[in-house]
Amino acid sequence: MKGKSGKLGGDESEDRIDVDKPLWNQDTYLGRWMHYAFITDCRTILVPEDKLWEAKKLCEDYKAGKEPEGLQRKDIIYAKKLKDSAFHPDNGELMHVIGRMSFQLPGSVALTAAMLTFYKSAFGVIACQLVNQGLNAFVNYTNRNAMSDEPQDTDVIRQAFVLATAASCAAALGFRKLFSTRGTLFARFAPFCAVAAGNMVNLPIMRQREIERGIPIFVKNGDEVCIMKSQVAAVKGISECIFTRIIMAAPGMLMIPIITQRMRSYCFYQVRPWVTFPVEIGLCTLCLLVMIPSALAIFPQRNSMTPEMLKICPEEYEIFREKMGQRKHPDKVYYNKGL
């Protein structure tokens, strides 16, 4: 229960936590890694929807100082974990389970294994890329900066979904044809190139509204008052997300083909060729387990840039100067890049 000192009952030695902020310092890479490992735990996708809403309500009650008597610190931390993994940070809406970052591990393992297995068949490539880029489009939309949303966006989202998926599949087939004459090993790199190209196409298309309208920027980190919307910040944030997604996929999709190719020269493979598939699944799972938080932690979710970058779009910089008036210009302005 809550004592006079404002601390949790059952653990008076530790201060109350802020349920609206990460538990770790986001100014360091290690702190961000810990935070993303915390919220991308794939076990949270198995939690029923009613439990997720209960967790969110518990966090709201705790924030208001109305938590149940005898609440333990570990209980509110777990409730925060469920809330942060399942609810959108901008609008508080429950995200579809497939679009959550916590679904990335099981979803990506299945898709990566399929792409590495069926890379020889044109039909297999198309089928895998349709599913992969459809999933990517859904994840990109789910983890957008929702502050740029407007009610009439539904048709635009559907059109973007179709265009992003079609463009990504075309890229996949193009890379398959390019690498098909360069040997088996190079052919197995085609799925990674397709994924990289797909992300370059998919993310900007699915988040085109942020580029068109700009995303809110703030003078201080954690400030709730938006000073203006910036297209420059939107392009920078989306570019960071593209880089993150490519880095996330790179180790598994580049190293696994090399490892399995080397296995073919050993006698145990000649006798047991079926061993390739479980090895690929195991390596893929291990790589993604490490790379999902490692890649997401490269940039802070609430990232910054110098105001001088707004000069890329002179109109934006003039608006910024007008908004700041006679006040001293800050060294940095902040924006939510999404995931």
Tab-separated table of C-alpha atoms in Angstrom:
chain	number	residue	atom	x	y	z
A	1	MET	CA	0.000	0.000	0.000
A	2	LYS	CA	1.003	3.583	-0.327
A	3	GLY	CA	2.776	4.967	2.726
A	4	LYS	CA	3.389	8.517	3.896
A	5	SER	CA	6.708	8.619	2.083
A	6	GLY	CA	4.963	7.976	-1.254
A	7	LYS	CA	6.576	4.564	-1.737
A	8	LEU	CA	5.179	1.173	-2.549
A	9	GLY	CA	4.139	-1.064	0.296
A	10	GLY	CA	6.224	-4.209	0.636
A	11	ASP	CA	9.370	-2.423	-0.606
A	12	GLU	CA	9.880	0.807	1.259
A	13	SER	CA	13.505	1.046	0.161
A	14	GLU	CA	12.666	2.044	-3.405
A	15	ASP	CA	10.872	5.103	-4.775
A	16	ARG	CA	7.635	4.933	-6.707
A	17	ILE	CA	8.110	4.474	-10.431
A	18	ASP	CA	6.816	6.750	-13.192
A	19	VAL	CA	4.539	4.517	-15.267
A	20	ASP	CA	4.635	6.968	-18.183
A	21	LYS	CA	8.408	6.778	-18.599
A	22	PRO	CA	10.874	3.938	-19.274
A	23	LEU	CA	12.426	2.299	-16.222
A	24	TRP	CA	15.927	2.830	-17.620
A	25	ASN	CA	17.830	5.932	-18.696
A	26	GLN	CA	17.108	6.489	-22.390
A	27	ASP	CA	20.202	8.665	-22.887
A	28	THR	CA	22.402	5.557	-22.936
A	29	TYR	CA	22.421	2.656	-25.381
A	30	LEU	CA	22.316	0.095	-22.555
A	31	GLY	CA	19.311	1.816	-20.990
A	32	ARG	CA	17.461	1.774	-24.311
A	33	TRP	CA	18.425	-1.876	-24.883
A	34	MET	CA	16.990	-2.815	-21.480
A	35	HIS	CA	13.788	-0.885	-22.222
A	36	TYR	CA	13.213	-2.509	-25.616
A	37	ALA	CA	14.047	-5.980	-24.308
A	38	PHE	CA	11.440	-5.269	-21.617
A	39	ILE	CA	8.611	-4.229	-23.952
A	40	THR	CA	9.356	-6.649	-26.845
A	41	ASP	CA	9.109	-9.762	-24.648
A	42	CYS	CA	7.171	-12.149	-26.925
A	43	ARG	CA	5.480	-13.798	-23.934
A	44	THR	CA	3.238	-10.721	-23.595
A	45	ILE	CA	1.395	-11.628	-26.813
A	46	LEU	CA	-0.114	-14.612	-24.966
A	47	VAL	CA	-1.749	-12.394	-22.324
A	48	PRO	CA	-5.558	-12.137	-22.839
A	49	GLU	CA	-7.001	-8.785	-23.862
A	50	ASP	CA	-8.955	-8.329	-20.634
A	51	LYS	CA	-5.719	-8.715	-18.633
A	52	LEU	CA	-4.089	-6.035	-20.773
A	53	TRP	CA	-6.908	-3.586	-20.003
A	54	GLU	CA	-6.620	-4.471	-16.322
A	55	ALA	CA	-2.893	-3.728	-16.467
A	56	LYS	CA	-3.528	-0.360	-18.098
A	57	LYS	CA	-6.137	0.542	-15.463
A	58	LEU	CA	-3.768	-0.493	-12.686
A	59	CYS	CA	-1.108	1.823	-14.106
A	60	GLU	CA	-3.627	4.686	-14.281
A	61	ASP	CA	-4.765	4.036	-10.703
A	62	TYR	CA	-1.167	3.835	-9.532
A	63	LYS	CA	-0.349	7.122	-11.264
A	64	ALA	CA	-3.281	8.747	-9.450
A	65	GLY	CA	-2.216	7.226	-6.114
A	66	LYS	CA	-5.283	4.961	-5.948
A	67	GLU	CA	-3.591	1.588	-6.342
A	68	PRO	CA	-4.910	-1.443	-4.422
A	69	GLU	CA	-3.675	-1.923	-0.887
A	70	GLY	CA	-0.562	-4.108	-0.617
A	71	LEU	CA	0.472	-3.677	-4.275
A	72	GLN	CA	4.012	-4.958	-4.753
A	73	ARG	CA	6.621	-3.207	-6.881
A	74	LYS	CA	6.992	-6.269	-9.123
A	75	ASP	CA	3.236	-6.190	-9.833
A	76	ILE	CA	3.192	-2.592	-11.045
A	77	ILE	CA	6.344	-3.198	-13.102
A	78	TYR	CA	4.671	-6.167	-14.815
A	79	ALA	CA	1.517	-4.099	-15.393
A	80	LYS	CA	3.684	-1.376	-16.954
A	81	LYS	CA	5.350	-3.997	-19.160
A	82	LEU	CA	1.972	-5.135	-20.484
A	83	LYS	CA	0.794	-1.558	-21.000
A	84	ASP	CA	3.943	-0.433	-22.803
A	85	SER	CA	4.013	-3.500	-25.053
A	86	ALA	CA	0.325	-3.509	-26.009
A	87	PHE	CA	-0.912	0.102	-26.026
A	88	HIS	CA	0.168	2.839	-28.419
A	89	PRO	CA	2.224	5.509	-26.605
A	90	ASP	CA	0.610	8.413	-28.512
A	91	ASN	CA	-3.118	7.650	-28.420
A	92	GLY	CA	-3.328	4.926	-25.753
A	93	GLU	CA	-5.202	2.552	-28.092
A	94	LEU	CA	-4.765	-1.214	-27.810
A	95	MET	CA	-2.582	-2.311	-30.732
A	96	HIS	CA	-3.450	-5.428	-32.710
A	97	VAL	CA	-1.260	-8.297	-31.527
A	98	ILE	CA	0.311	-8.799	-34.978
A	99	GLY	CA	1.387	-5.158	-35.133
A	100	ARG	CA	3.128	-5.098	-31.756
A	101	MET	CA	6.915	-5.181	-31.509
A	102	SER	CA	6.536	-8.103	-29.100
A	103	PHE	CA	5.213	-10.148	-32.050
A	104	GLN	CA	8.376	-9.473	-34.075
A	105	LEU	CA	10.291	-12.492	-32.743
A	106	PRO	CA	7.790	-15.291	-33.548
A	107	GLY	CA	6.561	-13.563	-36.696
A	108	SER	CA	10.041	-12.827	-38.053
A	109	VAL	CA	11.372	-16.297	-37.219
A	110	ALA	CA	8.574	-17.930	-39.205
A	111	LEU	CA	8.959	-15.554	-42.165
A	112	THR	CA	12.767	-15.651	-42.232
A	113	ALA	CA	12.760	-19.440	-42.143
A	114	ALA	CA	10.243	-19.484	-45.003
A	115	MET	CA	12.261	-17.037	-47.107
A	116	LEU	CA	15.522	-18.946	-46.576
A	117	THR	CA	13.809	-22.239	-47.405
A	118	PHE	CA	11.742	-21.257	-50.458
A	119	TYR	CA	14.184	-18.807	-52.108
A	120	LYS	CA	14.579	-21.093	-55.198
A	121	SER	CA	10.951	-20.903	-56.308
A	122	ALA	CA	9.489	-17.753	-57.884
A	123	PHE	CA	6.114	-18.659	-56.407
A	124	GLY	CA	7.745	-19.164	-52.984
A	125	VAL	CA	9.478	-15.793	-53.185
A	126	ILE	CA	6.263	-14.015	-54.136
A	127	ALA	CA	4.195	-15.781	-51.464
A	128	CYS	CA	6.772	-15.107	-48.724
A	129	GLN	CA	7.197	-11.470	-49.724
A	130	LEU	CA	3.444	-10.909	-49.900
A	131	VAL	CA	3.097	-12.151	-46.345
A	132	ASN	CA	6.307	-10.435	-45.182
A	133	GLN	CA	5.547	-7.028	-46.646
A	134	GLY	CA	1.917	-7.251	-45.648
A	135	LEU	CA	3.091	-7.865	-42.085
A	136	ASN	CA	5.659	-5.062	-42.378
A	137	ALA	CA	3.025	-2.641	-43.606
A	138	PHE	CA	0.789	-3.566	-40.683
A	139	VAL	CA	3.661	-3.189	-38.175
A	140	ASN	CA	4.721	0.125	-39.723
A	141	TYR	CA	1.204	1.501	-39.464
A	142	THR	CA	0.708	0.191	-35.922
A	143	ASN	CA	3.962	1.791	-34.705
A	144	ARG	CA	3.565	5.101	-36.509
A	145	ASN	CA	3.623	8.515	-34.874
A	146	ALA	CA	-0.134	8.690	-34.228
A	147	MET	CA	-0.082	12.432	-33.514
A	148	SER	CA	-0.444	13.021	-37.273
A	149	ASP	CA	-3.630	10.929	-37.601
A	150	GLU	CA	-6.873	12.329	-38.969
A	151	PRO	CA	-10.289	10.580	-39.227
A	152	GLN	CA	-10.347	10.533	-43.041
A	153	ASP	CA	-7.121	8.539	-43.361
A	154	THR	CA	-8.702	5.087	-43.765
A	155	ASP	CA	-8.715	5.042	-47.600
A	156	VAL	CA	-5.168	6.420	-47.772
A	157	ILE	CA	-3.969	3.644	-45.451
A	158	ARG	CA	-5.552	0.942	-47.626
A	159	GLN	CA	-4.010	2.388	-50.793
A	160	ALA	CA	-0.612	2.689	-49.091
A	161	PHE	CA	-0.851	-0.900	-47.869
A	162	VAL	CA	-1.452	-2.243	-51.406
A	163	LEU	CA	1.231	-0.013	-52.973
A	164	ALA	CA	3.839	-0.826	-50.321
A	165	THR	CA	3.243	-4.567	-50.603
A	166	ALA	CA	3.312	-4.545	-54.428
A	167	ALA	CA	6.497	-2.447	-54.595
A	168	SER	CA	8.239	-4.640	-52.045
A	169	CYS	CA	7.340	-7.840	-53.891
A	170	ALA	CA	8.628	-6.342	-57.144
A	171	ALA	CA	11.911	-5.558	-55.401
A	172	ALA	CA	12.108	-9.145	-54.106
A	173	LEU	CA	11.672	-10.634	-57.582
A	174	GLY	CA	14.190	-8.168	-59.036
A	175	PHE	CA	16.884	-9.147	-56.537
A	176	ARG	CA	16.110	-12.844	-57.007
A	177	LYS	CA	16.683	-12.500	-60.762
A	178	LEU	CA	19.830	-10.418	-60.213
A	179	PHE	CA	21.444	-12.961	-57.883
A	180	SER	CA	20.174	-16.170	-59.523
A	181	THR	CA	23.107	-16.342	-61.982
A	182	ARG	CA	25.794	-15.743	-59.337
A	183	GLY	CA	25.693	-19.053	-57.533
A	184	THR	CA	23.736	-20.675	-54.717
A	185	LEU	CA	25.213	-18.598	-51.894
A	186	PHE	CA	24.515	-15.267	-53.597
A	187	ALA	CA	20.992	-16.463	-54.406
A	188	ARG	CA	20.431	-17.002	-50.675
A	189	PHE	CA	21.329	-13.342	-50.027
A	190	ALA	CA	18.415	-12.266	-52.217
A	191	PRO	CA	15.861	-12.453	-49.364
A	192	PHE	CA	17.880	-9.966	-47.280
A	193	CYS	CA	18.221	-7.539	-50.185
A	194	ALA	CA	14.481	-7.869	-50.778
A	195	VAL	CA	13.757	-7.188	-47.099
A	196	ALA	CA	16.073	-4.154	-47.094
A	197	ALA	CA	14.573	-2.748	-50.287
A	198	GLY	CA	11.088	-3.561	-49.026
A	199	ASN	CA	11.656	-1.563	-45.852
A	200	MET	CA	12.944	1.394	-47.869
A	201	VAL	CA	9.706	1.360	-49.842
A	202	ASN	CA	7.240	0.102	-47.245
A	203	LEU	CA	7.957	2.436	-44.338
A	204	PRO	CA	7.774	5.762	-46.231
A	205	ILE	CA	4.606	4.718	-48.058
A	206	MET	CA	2.799	3.502	-44.934
A	207	ARG	CA	3.849	6.621	-43.019
A	208	GLN	CA	3.478	9.084	-45.873
A	209	ARG	CA	0.974	11.157	-43.894
A	210	GLU	CA	3.700	12.032	-41.409
A	211	ILE	CA	5.865	13.310	-44.268
A	212	GLU	CA	2.985	15.265	-45.815
A	213	ARG	CA	1.791	16.871	-42.567
A	214	GLY	CA	4.908	16.793	-40.446
A	215	ILE	CA	5.213	15.427	-36.913
A	216	PRO	CA	5.133	17.456	-33.675
A	217	ILE	CA	8.421	18.786	-32.358
A	218	PHE	CA	9.090	19.932	-28.809
A	219	VAL	CA	11.601	22.308	-27.236
A	220	LYS	CA	12.274	20.022	-24.253
A	221	ASN	CA	12.500	16.243	-23.962
A	222	GLY	CA	9.327	15.075	-22.253
A	223	ASP	CA	7.530	18.355	-22.955
A	224	GLU	CA	3.838	17.942	-23.804
A	225	VAL	CA	3.512	21.291	-25.624
A	226	CYS	CA	4.112	21.009	-29.366
A	227	ILE	CA	5.668	24.137	-30.879
A	228	MET	CA	5.029	23.142	-34.518
A	229	LYS	CA	4.932	20.237	-36.973
A	230	SER	CA	7.973	19.406	-39.051
A	231	GLN	CA	8.325	17.429	-42.276
A	232	VAL	CA	12.099	17.418	-41.789
A	233	ALA	CA	11.672	15.638	-38.443
A	234	ALA	CA	9.266	13.160	-40.084
A	235	VAL	CA	11.756	12.270	-42.838
A	236	LYS	CA	14.593	11.971	-40.305
A	237	GLY	CA	12.510	9.771	-37.983
A	238	ILE	CA	11.333	7.474	-40.779
A	239	SER	CA	14.903	7.179	-42.117
A	240	GLU	CA	16.060	6.102	-38.647
A	241	CYS	CA	13.306	3.478	-38.533
A	242	ILE	CA	14.340	2.135	-41.957
A	243	PHE	CA	17.959	1.823	-40.801
A	244	THR	CA	16.803	0.092	-37.610
A	245	ARG	CA	14.715	-2.495	-39.473
A	246	ILE	CA	17.557	-3.308	-41.886
A	247	ILE	CA	20.062	-3.745	-39.049
A	248	MET	CA	17.522	-5.932	-37.219
A	249	ALA	CA	17.310	-8.370	-40.142
A	250	ALA	CA	20.943	-8.269	-41.316
A	251	PRO	CA	22.809	-10.706	-38.999
A	252	GLY	CA	20.323	-13.548	-39.339
A	253	MET	CA	19.653	-13.240	-43.055
A	254	LEU	CA	23.312	-12.749	-43.999
A	255	MET	CA	25.047	-15.164	-41.621
A	256	ILE	CA	22.596	-18.085	-41.735
A	257	PRO	CA	23.095	-18.752	-45.494
A	258	ILE	CA	26.887	-18.747	-45.006
A	259	ILE	CA	26.690	-21.162	-42.062
A	260	THR	CA	24.308	-23.576	-43.792
A	261	GLN	CA	26.382	-23.419	-46.987
A	262	ARG	CA	29.484	-24.435	-45.017
A	263	MET	CA	27.549	-27.313	-43.418
A	264	ARG	CA	27.100	-28.948	-46.812
A	265	SER	CA	30.780	-29.928	-46.951
A	266	TYR	CA	30.582	-32.059	-43.794
A	267	CYS	CA	29.692	-35.728	-43.856
A	268	PHE	CA	27.041	-35.458	-41.139
A	269	TYR	CA	25.074	-33.154	-43.476
A	270	GLN	CA	25.332	-35.624	-46.350
A	271	VAL	CA	23.693	-38.277	-44.154
A	272	ARG	CA	21.199	-35.914	-42.462
A	273	PRO	CA	20.313	-33.088	-44.890
A	274	TRP	CA	17.126	-32.425	-42.892
A	275	VAL	CA	19.285	-30.858	-40.160
A	276	THR	CA	19.461	-27.606	-42.158
A	277	PHE	CA	15.944	-26.509	-41.264
A	278	PRO	CA	16.184	-26.814	-37.433
A	279	VAL	CA	19.623	-25.168	-37.547
A	280	GLU	CA	18.199	-22.244	-39.533
A	281	ILE	CA	15.264	-21.892	-37.128
A	282	GLY	CA	17.546	-22.010	-34.080
A	283	LEU	CA	20.037	-19.495	-35.475
A	284	CYS	CA	17.254	-17.205	-36.675
A	285	THR	CA	15.607	-17.225	-33.232
A	286	LEU	CA	18.918	-16.508	-31.500
A	287	CYS	CA	19.791	-13.655	-33.871
A	288	LEU	CA	16.407	-11.979	-33.561
A	289	LEU	CA	16.330	-12.423	-29.795
A	290	VAL	CA	19.477	-10.309	-29.622
A	291	MET	CA	18.913	-8.011	-32.601
A	292	ILE	CA	15.355	-6.802	-31.955
A	293	PRO	CA	16.257	-4.792	-28.819
A	294	SER	CA	19.786	-4.110	-30.143
A	295	ALA	CA	18.502	-2.503	-33.348
A	296	LEU	CA	15.621	-0.622	-31.727
A	297	ALA	CA	18.044	0.833	-29.158
A	298	ILE	CA	20.266	2.484	-31.777
A	299	PHE	CA	18.123	5.638	-31.708
A	300	PRO	CA	16.013	6.957	-28.815
A	301	GLN	CA	12.300	6.775	-29.584
A	302	ARG	CA	12.065	10.426	-28.560
A	303	ASN	CA	15.017	11.563	-30.645
A	304	SER	CA	16.460	15.020	-31.220
A	305	MET	CA	17.957	17.220	-33.922
A	306	THR	CA	19.453	20.681	-34.084
A	307	PRO	CA	17.051	23.490	-35.079
A	308	GLU	CA	19.439	24.294	-37.943
A	309	MET	CA	18.274	21.099	-39.672
A	310	LEU	CA	14.943	22.810	-40.220
A	311	LYS	CA	16.756	25.052	-42.737
A	312	ILE	CA	16.455	22.136	-45.178
A	313	CYS	CA	12.891	23.407	-45.504
A	314	PRO	CA	13.234	27.225	-45.219
A	315	GLU	CA	9.514	27.682	-44.551
A	316	GLU	CA	9.738	25.424	-41.498
A	317	TYR	CA	12.716	27.304	-40.131
A	318	GLU	CA	10.855	30.601	-40.490
A	319	ILE	CA	7.875	29.152	-38.632
A	320	PHE	CA	10.252	27.923	-35.922
A	321	ARG	CA	11.783	31.388	-35.551
A	322	GLU	CA	8.334	32.954	-35.310
A	323	LYS	CA	7.233	30.448	-32.674
A	324	MET	CA	10.359	31.043	-30.603
A	325	GLY	CA	10.073	34.821	-30.876
A	326	GLN	CA	12.643	36.596	-28.707
A	327	ARG	CA	13.427	33.460	-26.709
A	328	LYS	CA	16.845	31.897	-27.030
A	329	HIS	CA	16.854	29.079	-29.558
A	330	PRO	CA	17.433	25.663	-27.946
A	331	ASP	CA	20.417	23.507	-28.906
A	332	LYS	CA	18.028	20.662	-29.792
A	333	VAL	CA	14.394	20.054	-30.597
A	334	TYR	CA	12.739	16.692	-29.923
A	335	TYR	CA	10.331	14.458	-31.839
A	336	ASN	CA	8.842	10.956	-31.552
A	337	LYS	CA	10.281	8.905	-34.432
A	338	GLY	CA	7.966	5.905	-33.884
A	339	LEU	CA	9.370	2.371	-34.100
